[in-house]
Structure formats: C-alpha cells, structure tokens
Short mmCIF file of N, CA and C in Angstrom, two decimals:
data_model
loop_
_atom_site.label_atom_id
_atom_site.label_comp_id
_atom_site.label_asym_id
_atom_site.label_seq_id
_atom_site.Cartn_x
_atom_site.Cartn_y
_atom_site.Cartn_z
N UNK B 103 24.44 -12.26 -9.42
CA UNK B 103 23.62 -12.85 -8.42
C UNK B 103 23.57 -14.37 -8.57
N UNK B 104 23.50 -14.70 -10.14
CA UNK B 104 23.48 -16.12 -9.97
C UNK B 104 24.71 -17.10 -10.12
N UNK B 105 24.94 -17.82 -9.28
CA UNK B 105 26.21 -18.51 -9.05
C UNK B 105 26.25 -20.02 -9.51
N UNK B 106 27.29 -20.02 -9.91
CA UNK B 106 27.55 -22.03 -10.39
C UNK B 106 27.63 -22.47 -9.62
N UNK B 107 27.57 -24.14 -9.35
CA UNK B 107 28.51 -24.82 -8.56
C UNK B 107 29.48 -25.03 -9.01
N UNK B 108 30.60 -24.98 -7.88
CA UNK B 108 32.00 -25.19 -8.74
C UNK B 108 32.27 -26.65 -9.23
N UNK B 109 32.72 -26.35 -10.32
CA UNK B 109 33.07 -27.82 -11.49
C UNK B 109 31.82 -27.82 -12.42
N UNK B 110 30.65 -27.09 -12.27
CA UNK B 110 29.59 -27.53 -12.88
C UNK B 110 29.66 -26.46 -14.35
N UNK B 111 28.92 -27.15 -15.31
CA UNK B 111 29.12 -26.32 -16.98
C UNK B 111 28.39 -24.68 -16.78
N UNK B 112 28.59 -23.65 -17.46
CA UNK B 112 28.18 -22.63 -17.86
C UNK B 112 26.58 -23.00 -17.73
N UNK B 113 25.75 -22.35 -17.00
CA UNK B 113 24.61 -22.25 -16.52
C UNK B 113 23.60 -23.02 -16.36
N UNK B 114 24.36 -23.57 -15.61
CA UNK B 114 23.89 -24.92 -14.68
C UNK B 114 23.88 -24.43 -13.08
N UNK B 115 22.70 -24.20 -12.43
CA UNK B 115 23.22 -23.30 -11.35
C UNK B 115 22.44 -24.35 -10.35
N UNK B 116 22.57 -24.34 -8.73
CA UNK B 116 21.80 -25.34 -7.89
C UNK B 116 20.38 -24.54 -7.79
N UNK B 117 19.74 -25.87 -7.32
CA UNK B 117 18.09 -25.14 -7.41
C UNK B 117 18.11 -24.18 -6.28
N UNK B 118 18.57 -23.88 -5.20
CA UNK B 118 18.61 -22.44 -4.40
C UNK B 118 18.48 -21.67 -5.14
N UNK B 119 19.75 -21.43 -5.98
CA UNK B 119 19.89 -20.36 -6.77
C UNK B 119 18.95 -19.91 -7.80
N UNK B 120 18.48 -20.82 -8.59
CA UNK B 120 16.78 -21.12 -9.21
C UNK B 120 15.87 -20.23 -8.62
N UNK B 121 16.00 -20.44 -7.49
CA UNK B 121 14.73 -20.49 -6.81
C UNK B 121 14.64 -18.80 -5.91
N UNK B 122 15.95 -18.78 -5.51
CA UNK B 122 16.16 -17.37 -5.20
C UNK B 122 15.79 -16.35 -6.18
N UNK B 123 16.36 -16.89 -7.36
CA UNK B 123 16.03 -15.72 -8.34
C UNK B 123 14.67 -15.49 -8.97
N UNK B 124 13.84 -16.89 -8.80
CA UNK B 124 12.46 -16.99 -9.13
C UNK B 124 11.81 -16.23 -7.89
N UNK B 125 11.90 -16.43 -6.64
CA UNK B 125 11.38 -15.23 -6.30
C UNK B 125 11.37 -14.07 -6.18
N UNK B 126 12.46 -13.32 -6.20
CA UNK B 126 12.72 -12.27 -6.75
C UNK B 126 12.02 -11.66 -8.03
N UNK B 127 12.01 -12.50 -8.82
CA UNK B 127 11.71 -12.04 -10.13
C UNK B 127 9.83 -11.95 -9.94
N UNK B 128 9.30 -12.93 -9.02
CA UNK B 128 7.56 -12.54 -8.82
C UNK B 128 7.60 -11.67 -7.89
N UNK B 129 8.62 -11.33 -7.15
CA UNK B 129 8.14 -9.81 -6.54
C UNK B 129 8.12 -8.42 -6.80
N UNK B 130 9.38 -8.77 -7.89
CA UNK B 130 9.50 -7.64 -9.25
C UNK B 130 8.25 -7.67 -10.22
N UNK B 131 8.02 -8.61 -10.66
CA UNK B 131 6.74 -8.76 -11.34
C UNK B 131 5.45 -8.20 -10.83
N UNK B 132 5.22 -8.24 -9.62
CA UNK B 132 4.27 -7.86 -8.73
C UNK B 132 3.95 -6.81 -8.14
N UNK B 133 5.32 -6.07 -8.02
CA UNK B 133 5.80 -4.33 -7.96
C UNK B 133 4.82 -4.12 -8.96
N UNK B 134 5.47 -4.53 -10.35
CA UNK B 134 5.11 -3.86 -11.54
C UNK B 134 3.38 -3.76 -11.73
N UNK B 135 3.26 -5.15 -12.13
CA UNK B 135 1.57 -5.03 -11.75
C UNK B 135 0.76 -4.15 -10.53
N UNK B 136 0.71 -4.29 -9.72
CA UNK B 136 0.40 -3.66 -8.52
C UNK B 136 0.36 -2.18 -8.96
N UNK B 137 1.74 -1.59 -8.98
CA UNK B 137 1.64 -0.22 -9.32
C UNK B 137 1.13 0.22 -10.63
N UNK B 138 0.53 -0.46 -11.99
CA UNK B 138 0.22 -0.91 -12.76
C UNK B 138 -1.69 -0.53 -12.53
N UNK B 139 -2.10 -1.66 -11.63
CA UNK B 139 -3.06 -1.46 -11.42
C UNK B 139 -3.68 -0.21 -10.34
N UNK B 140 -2.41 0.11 -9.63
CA UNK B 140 -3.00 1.43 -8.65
C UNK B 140 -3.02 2.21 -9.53
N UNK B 141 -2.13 2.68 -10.92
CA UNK B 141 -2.14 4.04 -11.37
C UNK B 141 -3.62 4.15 -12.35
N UNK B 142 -3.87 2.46 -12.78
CA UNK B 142 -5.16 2.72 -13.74
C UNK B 142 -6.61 3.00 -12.48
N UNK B 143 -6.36 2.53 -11.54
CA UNK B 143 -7.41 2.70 -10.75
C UNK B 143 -7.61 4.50 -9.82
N UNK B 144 -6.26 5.08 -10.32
CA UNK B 144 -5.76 6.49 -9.57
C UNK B 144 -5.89 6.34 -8.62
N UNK B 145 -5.09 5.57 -7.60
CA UNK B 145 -5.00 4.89 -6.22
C UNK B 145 -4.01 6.26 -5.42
N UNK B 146 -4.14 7.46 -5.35
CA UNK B 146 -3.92 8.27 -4.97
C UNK B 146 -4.36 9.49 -4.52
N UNK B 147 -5.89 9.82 -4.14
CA UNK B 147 -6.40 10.40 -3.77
C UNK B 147 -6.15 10.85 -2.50
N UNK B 148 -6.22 9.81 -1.59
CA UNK B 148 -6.03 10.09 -0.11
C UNK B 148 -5.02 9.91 0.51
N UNK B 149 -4.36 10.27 1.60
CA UNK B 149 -3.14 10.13 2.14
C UNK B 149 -2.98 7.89 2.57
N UNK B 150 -4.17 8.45 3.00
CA UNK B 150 -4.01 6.76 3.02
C UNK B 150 -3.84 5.88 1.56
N UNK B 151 -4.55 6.33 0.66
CA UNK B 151 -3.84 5.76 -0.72
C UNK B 151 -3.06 5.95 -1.13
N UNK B 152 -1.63 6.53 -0.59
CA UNK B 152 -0.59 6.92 -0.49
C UNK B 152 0.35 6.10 -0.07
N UNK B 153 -0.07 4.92 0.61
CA UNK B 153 0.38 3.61 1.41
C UNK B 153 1.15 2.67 0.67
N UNK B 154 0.37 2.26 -0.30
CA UNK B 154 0.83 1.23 -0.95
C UNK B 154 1.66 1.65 -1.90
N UNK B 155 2.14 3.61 -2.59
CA UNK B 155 2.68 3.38 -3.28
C UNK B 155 4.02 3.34 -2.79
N UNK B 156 4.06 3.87 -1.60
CA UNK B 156 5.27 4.13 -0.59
C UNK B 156 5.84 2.56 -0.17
N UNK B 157 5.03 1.33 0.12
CA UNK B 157 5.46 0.27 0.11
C UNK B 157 5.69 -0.47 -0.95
N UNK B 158 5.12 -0.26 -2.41
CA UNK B 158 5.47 -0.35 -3.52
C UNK B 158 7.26 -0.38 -3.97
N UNK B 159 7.02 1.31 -3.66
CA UNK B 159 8.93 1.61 -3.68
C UNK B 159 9.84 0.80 -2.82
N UNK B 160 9.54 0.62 -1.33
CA UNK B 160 10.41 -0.20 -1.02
C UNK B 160 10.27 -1.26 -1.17
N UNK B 161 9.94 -1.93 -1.52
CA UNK B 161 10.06 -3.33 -2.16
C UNK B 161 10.39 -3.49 -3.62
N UNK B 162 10.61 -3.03 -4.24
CA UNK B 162 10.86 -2.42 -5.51
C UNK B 162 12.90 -2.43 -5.11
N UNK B 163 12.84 -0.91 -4.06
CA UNK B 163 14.24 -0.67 -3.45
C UNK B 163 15.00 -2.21 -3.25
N UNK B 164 13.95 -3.16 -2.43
CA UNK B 164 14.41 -4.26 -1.72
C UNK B 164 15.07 -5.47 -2.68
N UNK B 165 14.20 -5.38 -4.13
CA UNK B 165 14.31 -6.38 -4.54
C UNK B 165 15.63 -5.38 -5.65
N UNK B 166 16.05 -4.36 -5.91
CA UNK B 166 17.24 -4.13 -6.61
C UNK B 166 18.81 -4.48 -5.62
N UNK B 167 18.28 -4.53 -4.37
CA UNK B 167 19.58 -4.52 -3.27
C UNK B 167 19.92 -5.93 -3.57
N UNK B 168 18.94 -6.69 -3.53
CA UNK B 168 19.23 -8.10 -3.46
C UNK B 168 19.73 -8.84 -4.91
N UNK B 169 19.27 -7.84 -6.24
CA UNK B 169 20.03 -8.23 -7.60
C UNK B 169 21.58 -7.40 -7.53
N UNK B 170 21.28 -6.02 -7.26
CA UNK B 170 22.60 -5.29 -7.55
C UNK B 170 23.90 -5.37 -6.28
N UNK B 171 23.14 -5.61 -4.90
CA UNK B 171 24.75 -5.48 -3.99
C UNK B 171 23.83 -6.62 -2.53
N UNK B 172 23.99 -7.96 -3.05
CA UNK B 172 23.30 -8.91 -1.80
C UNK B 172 24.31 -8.81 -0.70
N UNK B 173 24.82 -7.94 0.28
CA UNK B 173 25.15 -8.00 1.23
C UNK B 173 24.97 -8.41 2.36
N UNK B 174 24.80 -8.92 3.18
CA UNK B 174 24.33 -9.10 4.70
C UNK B 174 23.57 -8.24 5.03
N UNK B 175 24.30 -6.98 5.11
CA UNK B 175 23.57 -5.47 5.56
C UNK B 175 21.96 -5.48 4.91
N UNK B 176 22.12 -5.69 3.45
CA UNK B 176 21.23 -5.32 2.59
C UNK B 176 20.16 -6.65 2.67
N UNK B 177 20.69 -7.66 2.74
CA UNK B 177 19.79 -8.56 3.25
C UNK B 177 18.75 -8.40 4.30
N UNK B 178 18.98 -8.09 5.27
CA UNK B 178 18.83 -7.84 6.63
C UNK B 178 17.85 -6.93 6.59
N UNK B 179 17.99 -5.69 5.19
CA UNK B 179 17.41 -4.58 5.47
C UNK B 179 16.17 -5.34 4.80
N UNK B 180 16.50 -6.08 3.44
CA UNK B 180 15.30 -6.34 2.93
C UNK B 180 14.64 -7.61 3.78
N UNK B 181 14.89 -8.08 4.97
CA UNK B 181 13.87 -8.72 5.88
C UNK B 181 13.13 -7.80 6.40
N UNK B 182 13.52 -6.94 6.96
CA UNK B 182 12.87 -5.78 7.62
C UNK B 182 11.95 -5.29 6.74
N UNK B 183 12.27 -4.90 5.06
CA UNK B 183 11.40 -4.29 4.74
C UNK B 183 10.51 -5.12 4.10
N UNK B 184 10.24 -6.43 3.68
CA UNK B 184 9.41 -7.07 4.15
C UNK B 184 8.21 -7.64 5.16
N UNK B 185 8.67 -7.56 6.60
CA UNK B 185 8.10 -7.59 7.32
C UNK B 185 7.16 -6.47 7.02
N UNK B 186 7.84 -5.04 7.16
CA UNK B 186 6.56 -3.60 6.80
C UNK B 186 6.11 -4.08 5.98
N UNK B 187 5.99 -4.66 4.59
CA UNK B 187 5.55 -4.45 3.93
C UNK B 187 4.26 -5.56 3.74
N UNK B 188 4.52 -6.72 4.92
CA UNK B 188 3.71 -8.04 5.21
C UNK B 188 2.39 -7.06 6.04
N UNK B 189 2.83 -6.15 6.81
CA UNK B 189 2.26 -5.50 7.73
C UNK B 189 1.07 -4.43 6.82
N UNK B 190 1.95 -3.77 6.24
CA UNK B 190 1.12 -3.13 5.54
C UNK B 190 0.14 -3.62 4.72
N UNK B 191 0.43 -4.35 3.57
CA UNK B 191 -0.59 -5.43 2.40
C UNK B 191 -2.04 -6.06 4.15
N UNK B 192 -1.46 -6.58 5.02
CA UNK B 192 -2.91 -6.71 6.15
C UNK B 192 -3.71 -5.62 6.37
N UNK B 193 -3.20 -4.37 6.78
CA UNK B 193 -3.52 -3.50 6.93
C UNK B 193 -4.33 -2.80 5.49
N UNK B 194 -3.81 -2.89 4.97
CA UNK B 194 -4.64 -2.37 3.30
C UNK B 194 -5.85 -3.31 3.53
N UNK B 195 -5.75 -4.56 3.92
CA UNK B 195 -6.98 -5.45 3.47
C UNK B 195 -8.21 -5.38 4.51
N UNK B 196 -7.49 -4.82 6.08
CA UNK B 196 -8.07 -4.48 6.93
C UNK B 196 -9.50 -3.42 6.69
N UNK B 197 -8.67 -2.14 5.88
CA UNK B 197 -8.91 -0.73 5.21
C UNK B 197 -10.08 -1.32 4.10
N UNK B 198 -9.76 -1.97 3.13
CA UNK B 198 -10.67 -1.85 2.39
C UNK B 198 -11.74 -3.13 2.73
N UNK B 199 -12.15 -3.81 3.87
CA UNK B 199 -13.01 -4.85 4.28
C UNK B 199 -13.44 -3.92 4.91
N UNK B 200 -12.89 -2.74 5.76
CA UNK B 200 -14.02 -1.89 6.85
C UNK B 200 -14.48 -0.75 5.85
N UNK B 201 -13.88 -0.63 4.63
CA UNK B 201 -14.73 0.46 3.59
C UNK B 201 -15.81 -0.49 2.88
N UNK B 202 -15.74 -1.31 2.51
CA UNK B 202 -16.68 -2.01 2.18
C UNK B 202 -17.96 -2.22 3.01
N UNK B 203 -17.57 -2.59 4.43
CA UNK B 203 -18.50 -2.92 5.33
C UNK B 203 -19.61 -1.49 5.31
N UNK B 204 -18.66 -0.40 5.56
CA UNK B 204 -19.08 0.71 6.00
C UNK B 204 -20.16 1.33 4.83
N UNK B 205 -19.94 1.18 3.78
CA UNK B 205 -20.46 1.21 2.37
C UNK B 205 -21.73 0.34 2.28
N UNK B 206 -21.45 -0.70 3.15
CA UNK B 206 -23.20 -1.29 2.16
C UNK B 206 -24.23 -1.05 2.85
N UNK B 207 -24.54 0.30 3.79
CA UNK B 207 -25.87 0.80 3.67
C UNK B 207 -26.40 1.17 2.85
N UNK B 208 -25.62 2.15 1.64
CA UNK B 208 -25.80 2.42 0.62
C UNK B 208 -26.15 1.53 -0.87
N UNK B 209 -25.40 0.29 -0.89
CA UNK B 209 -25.83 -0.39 -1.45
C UNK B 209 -27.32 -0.81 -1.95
N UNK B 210 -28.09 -0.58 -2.92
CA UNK B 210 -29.42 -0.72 -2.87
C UNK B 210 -29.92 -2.33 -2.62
N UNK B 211 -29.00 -3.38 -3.43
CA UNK B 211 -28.89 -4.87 -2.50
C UNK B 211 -28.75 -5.12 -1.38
N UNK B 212 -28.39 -4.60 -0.40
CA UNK B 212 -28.33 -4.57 0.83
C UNK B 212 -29.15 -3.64 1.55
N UNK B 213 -30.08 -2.53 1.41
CA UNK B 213 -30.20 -1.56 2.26
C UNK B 213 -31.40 -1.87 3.08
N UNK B 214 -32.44 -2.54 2.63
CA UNK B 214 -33.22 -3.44 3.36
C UNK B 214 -32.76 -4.37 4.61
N UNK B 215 -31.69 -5.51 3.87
CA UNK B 215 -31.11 -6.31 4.68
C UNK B 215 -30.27 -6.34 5.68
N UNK B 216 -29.49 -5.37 5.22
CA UNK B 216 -28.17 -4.88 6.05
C UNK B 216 -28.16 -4.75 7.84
N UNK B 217 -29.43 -3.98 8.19
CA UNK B 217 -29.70 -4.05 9.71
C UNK B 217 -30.04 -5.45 10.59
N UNK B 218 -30.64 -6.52 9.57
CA UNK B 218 -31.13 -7.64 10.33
C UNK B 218 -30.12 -8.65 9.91
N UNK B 219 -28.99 -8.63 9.02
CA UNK B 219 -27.96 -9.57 8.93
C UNK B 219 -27.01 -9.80 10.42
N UNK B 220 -26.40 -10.73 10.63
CA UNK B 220 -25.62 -11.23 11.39
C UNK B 220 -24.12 -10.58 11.30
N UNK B 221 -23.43 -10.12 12.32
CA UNK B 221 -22.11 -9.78 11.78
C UNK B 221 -21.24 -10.37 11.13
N UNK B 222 -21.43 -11.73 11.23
CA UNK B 222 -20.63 -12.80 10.59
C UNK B 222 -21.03 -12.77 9.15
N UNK B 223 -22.38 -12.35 8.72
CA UNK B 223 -23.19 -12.37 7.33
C UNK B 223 -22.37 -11.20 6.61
N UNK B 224 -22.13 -9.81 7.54
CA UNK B 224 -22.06 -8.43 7.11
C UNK B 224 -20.44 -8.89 7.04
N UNK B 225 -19.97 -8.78 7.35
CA UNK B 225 -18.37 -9.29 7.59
C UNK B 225 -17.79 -10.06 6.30
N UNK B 226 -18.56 -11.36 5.81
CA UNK B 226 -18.55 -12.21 5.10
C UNK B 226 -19.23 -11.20 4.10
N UNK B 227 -19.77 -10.29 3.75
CA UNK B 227 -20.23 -9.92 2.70
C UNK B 227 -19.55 -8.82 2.10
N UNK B 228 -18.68 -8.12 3.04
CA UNK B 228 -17.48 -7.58 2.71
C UNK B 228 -16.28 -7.59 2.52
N UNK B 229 -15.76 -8.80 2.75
CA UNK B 229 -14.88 -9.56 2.90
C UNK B 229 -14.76 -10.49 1.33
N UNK B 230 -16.03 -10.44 1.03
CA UNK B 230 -16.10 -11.04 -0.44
C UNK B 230 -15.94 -10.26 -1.28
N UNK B 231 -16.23 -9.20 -1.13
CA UNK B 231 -16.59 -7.99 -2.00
C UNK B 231 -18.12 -8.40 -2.85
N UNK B 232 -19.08 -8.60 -1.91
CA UNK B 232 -20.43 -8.65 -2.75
C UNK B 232 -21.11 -7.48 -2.27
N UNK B 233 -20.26 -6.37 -1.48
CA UNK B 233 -21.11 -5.27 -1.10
C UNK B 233 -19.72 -4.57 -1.09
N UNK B 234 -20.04 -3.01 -1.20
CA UNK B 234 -18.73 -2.25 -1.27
C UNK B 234 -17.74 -2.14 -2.28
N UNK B 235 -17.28 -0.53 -2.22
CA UNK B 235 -16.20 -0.85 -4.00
C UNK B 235 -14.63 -0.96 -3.53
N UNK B 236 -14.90 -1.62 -2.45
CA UNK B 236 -13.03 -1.80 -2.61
C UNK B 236 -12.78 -3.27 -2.37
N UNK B 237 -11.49 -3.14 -3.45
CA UNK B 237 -11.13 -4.72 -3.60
C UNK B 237 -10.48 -5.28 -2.80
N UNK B 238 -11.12 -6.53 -2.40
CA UNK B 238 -10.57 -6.79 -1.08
C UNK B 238 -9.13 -7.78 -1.21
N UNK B 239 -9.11 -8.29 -2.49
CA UNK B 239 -7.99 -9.09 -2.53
C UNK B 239 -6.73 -7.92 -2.84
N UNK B 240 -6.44 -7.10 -3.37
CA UNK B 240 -5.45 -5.88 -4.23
C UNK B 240 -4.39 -5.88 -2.72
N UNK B 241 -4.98 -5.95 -1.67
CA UNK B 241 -3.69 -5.18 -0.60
C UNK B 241 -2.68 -6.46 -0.38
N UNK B 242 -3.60 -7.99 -0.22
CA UNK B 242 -2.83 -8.86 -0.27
C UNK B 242 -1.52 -9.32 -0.85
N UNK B 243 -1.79 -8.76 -2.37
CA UNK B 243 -0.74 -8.60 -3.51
C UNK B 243 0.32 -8.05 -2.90
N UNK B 244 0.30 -6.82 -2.25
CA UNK B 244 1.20 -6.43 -1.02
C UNK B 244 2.21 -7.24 -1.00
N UNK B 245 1.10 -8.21 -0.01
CA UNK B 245 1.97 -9.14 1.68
C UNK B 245 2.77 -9.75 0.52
N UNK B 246 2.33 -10.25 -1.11
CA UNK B 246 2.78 -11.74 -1.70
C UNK B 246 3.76 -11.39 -2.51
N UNK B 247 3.98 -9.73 -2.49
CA UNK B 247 5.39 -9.72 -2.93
C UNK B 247 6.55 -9.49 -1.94
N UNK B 248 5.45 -9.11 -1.00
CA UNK B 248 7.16 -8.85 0.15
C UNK B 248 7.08 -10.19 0.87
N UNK B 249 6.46 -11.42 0.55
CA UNK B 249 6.73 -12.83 0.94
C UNK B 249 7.80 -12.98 -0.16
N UNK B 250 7.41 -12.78 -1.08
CA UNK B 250 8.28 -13.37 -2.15
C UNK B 250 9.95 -12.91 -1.69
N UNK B 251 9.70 -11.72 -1.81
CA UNK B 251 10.97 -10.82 -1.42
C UNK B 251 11.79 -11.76 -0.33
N UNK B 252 11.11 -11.96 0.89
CA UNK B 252 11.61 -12.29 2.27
C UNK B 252 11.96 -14.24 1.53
N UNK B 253 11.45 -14.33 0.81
CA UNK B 253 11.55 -15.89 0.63
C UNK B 253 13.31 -16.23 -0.51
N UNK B 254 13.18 -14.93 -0.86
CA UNK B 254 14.78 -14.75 -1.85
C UNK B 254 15.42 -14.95 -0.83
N UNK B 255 15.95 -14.09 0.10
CA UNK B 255 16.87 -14.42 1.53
C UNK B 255 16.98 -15.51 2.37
N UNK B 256 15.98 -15.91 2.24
CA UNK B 256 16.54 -17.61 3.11
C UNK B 256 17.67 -18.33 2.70
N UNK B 257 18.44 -18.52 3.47
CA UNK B 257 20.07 -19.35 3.30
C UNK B 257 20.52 -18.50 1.65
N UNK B 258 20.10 -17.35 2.05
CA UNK B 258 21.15 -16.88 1.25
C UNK B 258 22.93 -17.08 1.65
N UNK B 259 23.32 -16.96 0.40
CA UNK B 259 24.68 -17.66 0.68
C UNK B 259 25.98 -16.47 1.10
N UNK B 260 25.21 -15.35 1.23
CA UNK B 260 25.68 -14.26 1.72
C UNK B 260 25.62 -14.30 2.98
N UNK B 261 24.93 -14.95 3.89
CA UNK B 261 24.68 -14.73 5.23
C UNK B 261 25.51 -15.84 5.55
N UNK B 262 26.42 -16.65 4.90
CA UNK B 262 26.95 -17.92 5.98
C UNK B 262 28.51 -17.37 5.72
N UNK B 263 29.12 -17.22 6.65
CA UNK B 263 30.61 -16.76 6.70
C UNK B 263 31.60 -17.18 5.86
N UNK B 264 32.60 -16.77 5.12
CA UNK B 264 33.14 -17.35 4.25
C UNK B 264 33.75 -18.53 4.58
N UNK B 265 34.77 -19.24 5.98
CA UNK B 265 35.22 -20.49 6.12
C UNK B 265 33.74 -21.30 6.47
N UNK B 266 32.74 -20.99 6.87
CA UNK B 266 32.16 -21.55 6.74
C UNK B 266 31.37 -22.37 5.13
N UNK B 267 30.67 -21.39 4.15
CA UNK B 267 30.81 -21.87 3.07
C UNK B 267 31.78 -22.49 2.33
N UNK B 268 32.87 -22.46 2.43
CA UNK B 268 34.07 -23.40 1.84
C UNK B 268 34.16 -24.53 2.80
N UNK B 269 33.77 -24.79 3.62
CA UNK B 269 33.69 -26.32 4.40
C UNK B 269 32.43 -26.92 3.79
N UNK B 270 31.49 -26.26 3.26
CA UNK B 270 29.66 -26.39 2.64
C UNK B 270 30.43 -26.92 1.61
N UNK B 271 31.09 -26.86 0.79
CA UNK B 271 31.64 -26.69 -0.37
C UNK B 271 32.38 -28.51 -0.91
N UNK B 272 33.02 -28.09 -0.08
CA UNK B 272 33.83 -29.60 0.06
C UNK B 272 32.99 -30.54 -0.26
N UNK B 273 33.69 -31.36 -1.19
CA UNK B 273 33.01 -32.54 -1.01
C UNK B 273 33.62 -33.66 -0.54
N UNK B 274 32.83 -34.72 -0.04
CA UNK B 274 33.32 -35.22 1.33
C UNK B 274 33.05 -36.53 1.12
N UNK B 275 33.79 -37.53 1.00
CA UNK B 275 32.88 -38.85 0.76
C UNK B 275 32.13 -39.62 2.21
N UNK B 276 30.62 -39.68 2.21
CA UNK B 276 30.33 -40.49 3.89
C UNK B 276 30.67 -41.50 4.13
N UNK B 277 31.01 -42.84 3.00
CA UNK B 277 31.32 -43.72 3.28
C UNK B 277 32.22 -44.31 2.62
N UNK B 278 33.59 -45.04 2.77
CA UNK B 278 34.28 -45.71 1.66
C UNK B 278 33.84 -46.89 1.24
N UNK B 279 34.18 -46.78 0.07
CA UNK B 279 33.50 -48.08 -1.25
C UNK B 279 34.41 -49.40 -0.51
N UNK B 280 35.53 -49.19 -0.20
CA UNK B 280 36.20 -50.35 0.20
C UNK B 280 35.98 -50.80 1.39
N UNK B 281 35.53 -50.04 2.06
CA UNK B 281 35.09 -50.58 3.66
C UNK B 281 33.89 -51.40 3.46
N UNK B 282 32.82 -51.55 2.88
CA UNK B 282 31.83 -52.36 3.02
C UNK B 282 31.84 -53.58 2.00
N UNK B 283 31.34 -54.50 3.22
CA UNK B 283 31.21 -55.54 3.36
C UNK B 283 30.95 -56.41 1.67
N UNK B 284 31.78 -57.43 1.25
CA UNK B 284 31.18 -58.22 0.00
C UNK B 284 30.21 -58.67 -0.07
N UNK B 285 28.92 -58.52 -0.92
CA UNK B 285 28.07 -59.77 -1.05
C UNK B 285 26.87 -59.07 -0.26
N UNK B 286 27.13 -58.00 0.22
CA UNK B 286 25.76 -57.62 1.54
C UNK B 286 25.31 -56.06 0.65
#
C-alpha cells in the first residue's frame, strides 16, 4: 500500500501516502475500540443494537480492501460504505438522544422538572447526557471512522489512470535558469 517516490531512499514515502495510511490506521483503531467498548457494554440485546455491530464489520471489511487489494472497484465500494456508515453513526446518535429524552421522566433529577422545561432545555439535557443512560457521543465514533475510512480514498492514486499518473510523475522544469534575466 505504501509507495515511494521514484528516485527517493527506502522509506521515504510523500505525505499523501503518510497520510492515507494514517487514516486508515484511526479507522482500524476505532473498529477496534468501538467493538471493544460495545462488547464490554453487551451492546447486543436488541435488533437495533445489532446496528453498529453490522456497521462495525463493514468498515472493518472497508478498511482491509483498501490495505490488501486498493482497486478502483474496491475504492468505490469503500466510499459507499462509508457513506452507510456516516448515515448510520447519525442515526445511532439520533436513537440514543430520543432514548435519553424518553427516559428522563424517570429520572428522579428531573421528574419534578421535566414537564415545565422548554424543549430546547429537554433536548439539551439529553443531548448532553445529564438525563438518560445512553451515550450520546459512542454512535458518533461511527461517523469518525467511516470519515476516516472515506478520507484514505481521496486522490487515491488508484483512481487516476495509468498515462495519466506517469505524466503526474514527470518532472518538468517551469522555468529555465538561463532564460532569466541578469541582475533582476
């Protein structure tokens, strides 16, 4: 996956390439954690907690396509499965801000207050997680590995045609040393 520039020493690579692989590697990282923290939390009870481990895997899938066979095809797929997986991590956060909300009647800090608060108050109070047991930041983790993911593929160097990258390649001088002017 990671490539030299040509003429340049044994692992010396351009910062794309850096940088491709650094994200990759926090969305792998983030798989891990994530599923990490769903299994200590037993994030599998309900079909709907069933969500994230299913987007878990593909992004997991996404980020081995893009170490083991970066194709176009496979590129392409892992934009796509990014996007689901941007979709989903909102949707998780959606899920656990309206379980929260829905939850703090019960709350004994709230059960007084709860009817005469403002929706913007009740909203904001679930949204923080100062009422309700679900964490409202966990689905985000989601969206920030399948950003990460989708952020490996940009100008990947798989997607630019081969005569095209060998014209990228060239180096080209913009101006000659002998053409300009003495003294200026």
């Amino acid at each position: 996956m990671l490539q030299r520039k040509p003429g340049s020493r044994v692992g010396d690579f351009d910062t794309a390439t850096i940088l491709r692989g650094s994200m990759l590697a926090l969305a792998a990282t983030g798989v891990v954690a994530t599923a990490l923290e769903l299994a200590t939390l037993r994030h599998w009870t309900t079909t709907t907690q069933l969500i994230p481990w299913m987007v878990l895997g593909l992004v997991a899938v996404g980020v081995g396509a893009l170490i083991v066979h970066p194709s176009r095809r496979s590129i392409r797929a892992v934009r796509v499965i990014a996007c689901f997986a941007v979709a989903s991590g909102l949707y998780g956060l959606f899920v656990h801000v309206k379980s929260n909300y829905d939850a703090a009647v019960l709350d004994y800090r709230f059960t007084d207050s709860w009817p005469s608060m403002s929706l913007v108050a009740k909203l904001w109070a679930a949204a923080t997680g100062k009422v309700g047991p679900s964490p409202v930041i966990a689905p985000a983790v989601l969206s920030q590995c399948a950003i990460s993911l989708a952020l490996a593929t940009l100008r990947h160097p798989r997607l630019v045609p081969a005569g095209a990258l060998n014209r990228l390649l060239e180096i080209k001088p913009t101006m000659q040393h002998d053409a300009m002017p003495v003294g200026h």
